[in-house]
Amino acid sequence: MNTLITNVRLVWEDRIAENGWLLLSRGKIAAVGENTRDNALHQALKLADTIWDGQNQYLAPGLIDIHLHGGNGYDFMDGTPEAFQEIARYHAAHGTTSLLATTMSASEEEILHVLNAFVQYAPRIQDCHLLGVHLEGPYFNKRQCGAQDPGFIRDPDLAQCRRFLETGCVRRVSLAPELPEALALAEFLAENKIIVSAGHTEADFDCMEHAFAHGFCLMTHLYSGMTGVHRKNAFRMGGAVEAGLLCDTGAVELIADGCHLPGCLLRLVRKCKDPRNIILVSDAMRGAGLADGSSTKLGSLEQGQDVIIEDGVAKMPDRTSFAGSVASGDRLIRTMRDLGNVPLYEAVAMMTANPARLLGLDSQKGGLLPGMDGDVILFDENINIRAVWVAGNRICESASRTPSS
């Protein structure tokens, strides 16, 4: 099936092009152009089985979420085929066409269960590419555990981590770099092409700067679960936040849901960081898609913690802290554009080209170039998703379609 999408504004990494068109064929982008008088468009018209009128809306690469726990009432920690399918379906409808399934601190048995479930169920999912697993824990600092269960948090364990990696699906590990053996584990992971991210950490600036030289390349949800500027023996010291802002070798995650970070901090990060080193993530838990006032679980249904959905975010029952977000990709782009004051194309790149580059998949995903995967999304001025194609196949839509010519 060859699908031609016409009359769109193409969202490139560095600009937006008017009068755009794109041809999908055999699961890939076959051709793309910016001129309706282009001879290539006439050739595409001849090849097209289906022609879509994009109605002058935006056509962008599918979003890539490298930190996502769940949605629509399910969490990857459930370890069931229904959970994998429903999470993928929900987030794909909101523009996410690729993701890293994210775990939480839990027992070794439970984490291995989820990893083995991923190996079994992920290849069956058609609505979204499940690229691998992000282990968010258990190697964290208990003083920065946030909504993670401190009963499962422990120091880094190379032998245990090897058992996790033996499943073949781990692509990323978040851990606290100040813990015993953390740097040795980070170097081991980096040597094995695993993304190493600093999170839930008490590291100060110097510790983080050292960590970036020993395998760490990313900060997990910047500002959340980490130190900022603080006093030590009356002297002010930089924290992990300042390292994330100032160290050019490290990228940072932002939960741009409008709750975890206000607009002023989104703007501050953009002012400090090369935009190519900013990655938007949802950190969505199973409450994504549930109504305000809903009560649910963070983590697995059996061993997870009680949370409440309120004011567009997940909170601990005592309302003293957040417990993950209920955001989706479209909301992140909208918030970064509107509150972060960045151009639309830049906000989109923070969830397409940038994570693709971090994952080493930038020749396949994150752009609108011929030969790249046919994962594209169509959305309007308010970032409402109108249609989604994954591997060239339409999985959801509300845009109009014209008959093939």
C-alpha positions as MATLAB code, in Angstrom:
seq = 'MNTLITNVRLVWEDRIAENGWLLLSRGKIAAVGENTRDNALHQALKLADTIWDGQNQYLAPGLIDIHLHGGNGYDFMDGTPEAFQEIARYHAAHGTTSLLATTMSASEEEILHVLNAFVQYAPRIQDCHLLGVHLEGPYFNKRQCGAQDPGFIRDPDLAQCRRFLETGCVRRVSLAPELPEALALAEFLAENKIIVSAGHTEADFDCMEHAFAHGFCLMTHLYSGMTGVHRKNAFRMGGAVEAGLLCDTGAVELIADGCHLPGCLLRLVRKCKDPRNIILVSDAMRGAGLADGSSTKLGSLEQGQDVIIEDGVAKMPDRTSFAGSVASGDRLIRTMRDLGNVPLYEAVAMMTANPARLLGLDSQKGGLLPGMDGDVILFDENINIRAVWVAGNRICESASRTPSS';
ca = [
       0.000    0.000    0.000;
       1.438    3.345   -1.096;
       0.008    6.315    0.802;
       0.537    9.882   -0.365;
      -0.084   12.645    2.184;
      -0.479   16.061    0.577;
      -1.182   19.667    1.579;
       0.805   19.588    4.829;
       3.317   21.704    6.680;
       6.393   19.531    7.101;
       8.028   19.716   10.531;
      11.752   19.419    9.878;
      14.289   19.436   12.715;
      15.219   23.085   12.069;
      12.178   24.639   10.359;
       8.639   24.178    9.095;
       8.047   23.940    5.349;
       4.800   24.918    3.638;
       3.193   23.087    0.700;
       4.635   19.766    1.756;
       3.871   16.200    0.736;
       5.163   12.751    1.713;
       4.888    9.267    0.218;
       4.810    6.128    2.381;
       5.663    2.797    0.792;
       6.582   -0.610    2.201;
       6.762    0.696    5.735;
       9.185    3.494    4.890;
       9.196    7.087    3.748;
       9.685    6.735    0.005;
       9.723   10.405   -0.990;
       9.098   13.842    0.482;
       8.956   17.331   -0.947;
       8.041   20.957   -0.342;
       6.812   22.021   -3.773;
       3.447   21.051   -5.247;
       4.902   21.656   -8.723;
       7.759   19.236   -8.128;
       8.104   16.485  -10.734;
       8.686   14.073   -7.852;
       5.160   14.781   -6.626;
       3.736   13.861  -10.027;
       5.596   10.552   -9.837;
       4.290    9.994   -6.312;
       0.736   10.625   -7.517;
       1.134    7.837  -10.047;
       2.360    5.419   -7.366;
      -0.216    6.280   -4.689;
      -2.952    3.799   -3.812;
      -4.384    6.239   -1.270;
      -4.154   10.028   -1.165;
      -4.692   11.976    2.054;
      -5.469   15.671    2.159;
      -3.639   16.984    5.215;
      -5.710   20.181    5.162;
      -2.624   22.349    5.733;
      -1.972   20.712    9.116;
       1.436   19.697   10.447;
       3.130   16.452    9.419;
       5.931   15.383   11.764;
       7.943   12.268   12.590;
       6.278    9.992   15.129;
       7.150   10.893   18.705;
       9.692    8.819   20.666;
       9.172    8.522   24.430;
      12.201    7.058   26.216;
      10.601    7.146   29.697;
       7.081    5.751   29.825;
       5.562    3.465   32.475;
       1.961    3.047   31.382;
      -1.410    4.503   30.513;
      -5.114    3.821   30.104;
      -5.178    1.953   33.420;
      -2.177   -0.312   32.671;
       1.501   -0.375   33.638;
       4.348   -2.312   32.064;
       5.001   -3.714   35.552;
       1.762   -5.700   35.105;
       3.723   -7.902   32.714;
       0.627   -8.967   30.755;
      -0.056   -8.918   27.000;
      -3.101   -6.710   27.644;
      -0.938   -4.146   29.428;
       1.574   -3.959   26.586;
      -1.169   -3.642   23.969;
      -3.289   -1.063   25.779;
      -0.341    1.162   26.730;
       0.895    1.126   23.135;
      -2.569    1.833   21.745;
      -3.262    4.721   24.115;
       0.022    6.548   23.559;
       0.077    5.925   19.814;
      -3.280    7.694   19.574;
      -1.522   10.688   21.157;
       1.379   10.670   18.697;
       3.958    8.354   20.279;
       5.048    5.775   17.715;
       8.149    4.466   19.545;
       8.918    4.073   23.246;
      11.062    2.501   25.932;
       8.955    0.455   28.347;
       9.979    1.696   31.782;
      10.092   -0.340   34.988;
      10.290    0.746   38.631;
      12.314   -0.346   41.640;
      11.039   -3.796   42.548;
      12.292   -7.228   43.512;
      14.657   -8.973   41.098;
      11.970  -11.568   40.463;
       9.403   -8.966   39.471;
      11.792   -7.024   37.230;
      12.869  -10.232   35.464;
       9.207  -11.127   34.983;
       8.616   -7.796   33.201;
      11.759   -8.152   31.082;
      10.776  -11.646   29.972;
       7.235  -10.415   29.291;
       8.695   -7.691   27.089;
      10.672  -10.238   25.077;
       7.513  -12.301   24.612;
       4.883   -9.619   23.984;
       6.630   -6.573   22.491;
       7.156   -8.099   19.005;
       3.384   -8.614   18.707;
       2.529   -4.929   19.159;
       1.543   -3.211   15.901;
       0.377    0.195   17.167;
       3.769    1.373   18.432;
       7.410    0.298   18.251;
       8.558   -0.974   21.646;
      12.282   -0.341   21.286;
      13.442   -1.878   24.554;
      13.286   -1.444   28.308;
      14.387    1.392   30.548;
      15.258    0.181   34.044;
      14.361    3.051   36.360;
      15.866    1.533   39.472;
      16.516   -0.186   41.775;
      19.985    1.423   42.119;
      18.899    4.725   43.645;
      19.544    6.892   46.683;
      16.791    6.334   49.230;
      16.908   10.011   50.211;
      15.733   10.861   46.694;
      13.400    7.920   46.155;
      10.391   10.113   45.364;
       7.457    7.822   44.579;
       9.742    4.785   44.184;
       9.264    2.211   46.952;
      12.314    2.565   49.253;
      11.915   -1.056   50.313;
      13.220   -2.161   46.911;
      16.008    0.398   46.491;
      19.543   -0.936   46.800;
      23.172   -0.254   45.898;
      24.380   -1.154   42.394;
      24.898   -4.871   41.861;
      26.848   -5.810   38.724;
      25.966   -9.505   38.946;
      22.262   -8.716   39.235;
      22.409   -6.180   36.417;
      24.063   -8.787   34.194;
      21.058  -11.032   34.782;
      18.772   -8.212   33.674;
      20.869   -7.614   30.551;
      20.851  -11.318   29.651;
      17.208  -10.931   28.599;
      18.483   -8.872   25.661;
      15.899   -6.091   25.891;
      17.445   -3.502   28.235;
      18.376   -0.299   26.363;
      18.739    2.137   29.238;
      19.449    2.127   33.002;
      18.861    4.997   35.454;
      20.910    4.961   38.661;
      22.470    7.263   41.258;
      26.160    7.882   40.444;
      27.257    8.553   44.058;
      26.448    5.019   45.221;
      29.156    2.354   45.794;
      30.253    0.737   42.497;
      27.940    3.010   40.487;
      30.695    4.302   38.219;
      32.023    0.798   37.567;
      28.522   -0.340   36.629;
      28.060    2.717   34.425;
      31.261    1.997   32.532;
      30.193   -1.629   32.062;
      26.790   -0.552   30.754;
      28.247    2.069   28.411;
      30.697   -0.488   27.012;
      27.680   -2.669   26.243;
      25.889    0.185   24.413;
      23.362    0.747   27.210;
      22.310    4.344   27.856;
      23.284    5.325   31.411;
      21.240    8.048   33.091;
      21.562    9.732   36.473;
      18.387    9.774   38.508;
      16.980    9.755   42.055;
      20.367   10.961   43.200;
      22.088   12.980   45.935;
      25.066   13.675   43.669;
      26.518   17.183   43.794;
      27.983   19.076   40.848;
      31.468   17.577   41.119;
      30.115   14.037   41.414;
      27.934   14.501   38.348;
      30.767   16.033   36.349;
      32.829   12.953   37.220;
      29.927   10.677   36.289;
      29.675   12.201   32.817;
      33.286   11.131   32.289;
      32.482    7.537   33.315;
      29.615    6.442   31.122;
      26.692    8.655   32.167;
      25.166   10.636   29.298;
      21.695   11.684   30.484;
      19.803   13.136   33.456;
      16.538   11.383   34.366;
      13.654   13.901   34.700;
      15.771   16.970   35.458;
      14.837   18.710   38.745;
      12.821   15.720   39.998;
      14.561   13.381   42.433;
      17.917   15.174   42.528;
      19.867   17.881   44.346;
      20.065   21.528   43.407;
      22.264   24.260   44.828;
      22.771   23.688   48.563;
      25.027   24.618   51.461;
      27.885   22.529   52.820;
      29.712   23.948   55.843;
      28.112   27.315   55.040;
      29.435   27.306   51.461;
      27.064   27.050   48.535;
      27.617   24.004   46.328;
      26.217   23.191   42.940;
      23.963   20.158   42.715;
      22.970   17.637   40.078;
      20.561   20.122   38.506;
      23.334   22.630   37.874;
      25.518   19.871   36.395;
      22.720   18.960   34.023;
      22.402   22.580   32.935;
      26.118   23.292   32.551;
      27.749   20.041   31.375;
      27.642   20.023   27.594;
      28.351   16.290   27.370;
      25.103   15.342   29.087;
      21.540   15.439   27.794;
      18.554   16.092   30.045;
      15.001   14.788   30.245;
      12.133   17.193   30.873;
       8.652   16.151   31.984;
       6.984   19.028   30.141;
       3.483   18.402   31.426;
       3.047   21.883   32.914;
       2.985   20.396   36.434;
       6.409   18.922   37.168;
       8.141   22.015   35.796;
       6.695   25.522   35.475;
       7.256   27.578   32.366;
      10.119   29.549   33.923;
      12.170   26.376   34.452;
      11.412   25.095   30.956;
      12.690   28.411   29.615;
      15.735   28.311   31.881;
      16.719   24.848   30.658;
      16.341   25.959   27.045;
      18.486   29.024   27.728;
      21.261   26.908   29.271;
      21.237   23.798   27.097;
      21.844   23.138   23.434;
      18.307   22.229   22.296;
      19.732   19.056   20.722;
      20.477   17.876   24.279;
      16.927   18.344   25.597;
      14.572   15.358   25.461;
      10.897   15.519   26.365;
       9.492   12.505   28.206;
       6.076   11.770   29.622;
       7.094    9.590   32.605;
       3.433    8.572   32.227;
       2.060    6.002   34.655;
      -1.125    3.925   34.423;
      -3.257    6.957   35.306;
      -2.645    8.567   31.902;
      -6.048    8.719   30.264;
      -7.999    8.351   33.520;
     -10.253   11.113   34.801;
      -9.292   13.546   37.542;
     -10.262   12.090   40.919;
      -9.393    8.536   39.911;
      -7.482    6.377   42.384;
      -4.997    3.890   40.949;
      -1.600    2.257   41.519;
       1.929    3.375   40.732;
       3.831    0.286   39.598;
       2.255   -3.157   39.590;
      -1.295   -3.706   40.772;
      -0.148   -6.185   43.420;
       2.888   -4.379   44.830;
       2.462   -0.819   43.595;
       1.708    2.262   45.685;
      -1.651    4.013   45.908;
      -1.897    7.311   44.007;
      -4.610    9.761   43.048;
      -5.066   11.575   39.732;
      -5.687   15.254   40.409;
      -5.023   18.577   38.650;
      -3.662   16.792   35.596;
      -0.922   14.890   37.450;
      -0.488   11.798   39.649;
      -0.031   12.526   43.368;
       0.755   10.517   46.456;
      -2.394   10.187   48.639;
      -1.108   12.726   51.171;
      -0.586   15.155   48.274;
       2.927   16.044   49.432;
       4.580   14.939   46.170;
       3.904   13.897   42.614;
       3.850   10.217   41.696;
       4.568   10.352   37.980;
       2.720   12.111   35.222;
      -0.436   11.382   33.264;
       0.836   13.231   30.197;
       1.040   12.057   26.605;
       3.322   13.148   23.792;
       0.976   15.720   22.290;
       0.644   17.493   25.652;
       4.422   17.642   26.045;
       4.904   19.299   22.653;
       2.105   21.777   23.338;
       3.466   22.680   26.791;
       7.044   23.116   25.592;
       5.878   25.375   22.779;
       3.471   27.445   24.862;
       5.169   27.580   28.286;
       8.752   26.942   27.212;
       8.497   29.560   24.440;
      10.315   27.442   21.872;
       9.437   27.179   18.172;
       7.165   24.272   17.317;
       9.811   22.539   15.212;
      12.248   22.680   18.136;
       9.713   21.229   20.570;
       8.981   18.400   18.127;
      12.704   17.673   17.690;
      12.977   17.267   21.462;
      10.748   14.210   21.135;
      11.849   12.934   17.720;
      15.338   13.700   16.407;
      16.927   14.110   19.846;
      15.857   10.781   21.399;
      16.515    9.013   18.096;
      20.086   10.316   18.165;
      20.543    9.228   21.797;
      19.297    5.736   20.917;
      21.567    5.541   17.870;
      18.512    5.271   15.615;
      18.741    8.639   13.873;
      19.226    7.012   10.467;
      15.875    5.231   10.917;
      13.674    7.402   13.127;
      13.089   10.968   14.195;
      13.024   12.618   10.764;
      11.142   12.929    7.497;
      13.761   11.674    5.065;
      13.471    9.000    2.361;
      14.447    5.592    3.722;
      13.424    6.366    7.291;
      10.704    4.362    9.020;
       7.203    5.308    7.946;
       6.193    6.607   11.377;
       4.509    9.987   10.932;
       1.812   11.997   12.692;
      -0.589   14.686   11.524;
      -1.736   17.359   13.978;
      -3.421   20.757   14.049;
      -2.429   24.140   15.500;
      -3.359   23.038   19.020;
      -1.313   19.821   18.699;
      -4.427   17.676   18.517;
      -3.449   14.443   16.780;
      -5.477   13.930   13.596;
      -3.824   10.838   12.119;
      -0.989    8.440   12.929;
       0.921    6.083   10.656;
       3.227    3.403   12.075;
       5.481    1.551    9.607;
       3.378    3.089    6.859;
       0.073    1.791    8.226;
      -2.612    4.128    9.498;
      -3.529    3.202   13.067;
      -5.797    6.105   13.979;
      -7.167    9.156   12.228;
      -9.688   11.936   12.172;
      -8.314   13.803    9.164;
     -10.248   13.715    5.893;
      -9.177   11.502    3.048;
      -9.682   12.024   -0.652;
     -10.160    9.091   -3.047;
      -7.065    7.840   -4.839;
      -6.593    9.348   -8.275;
];
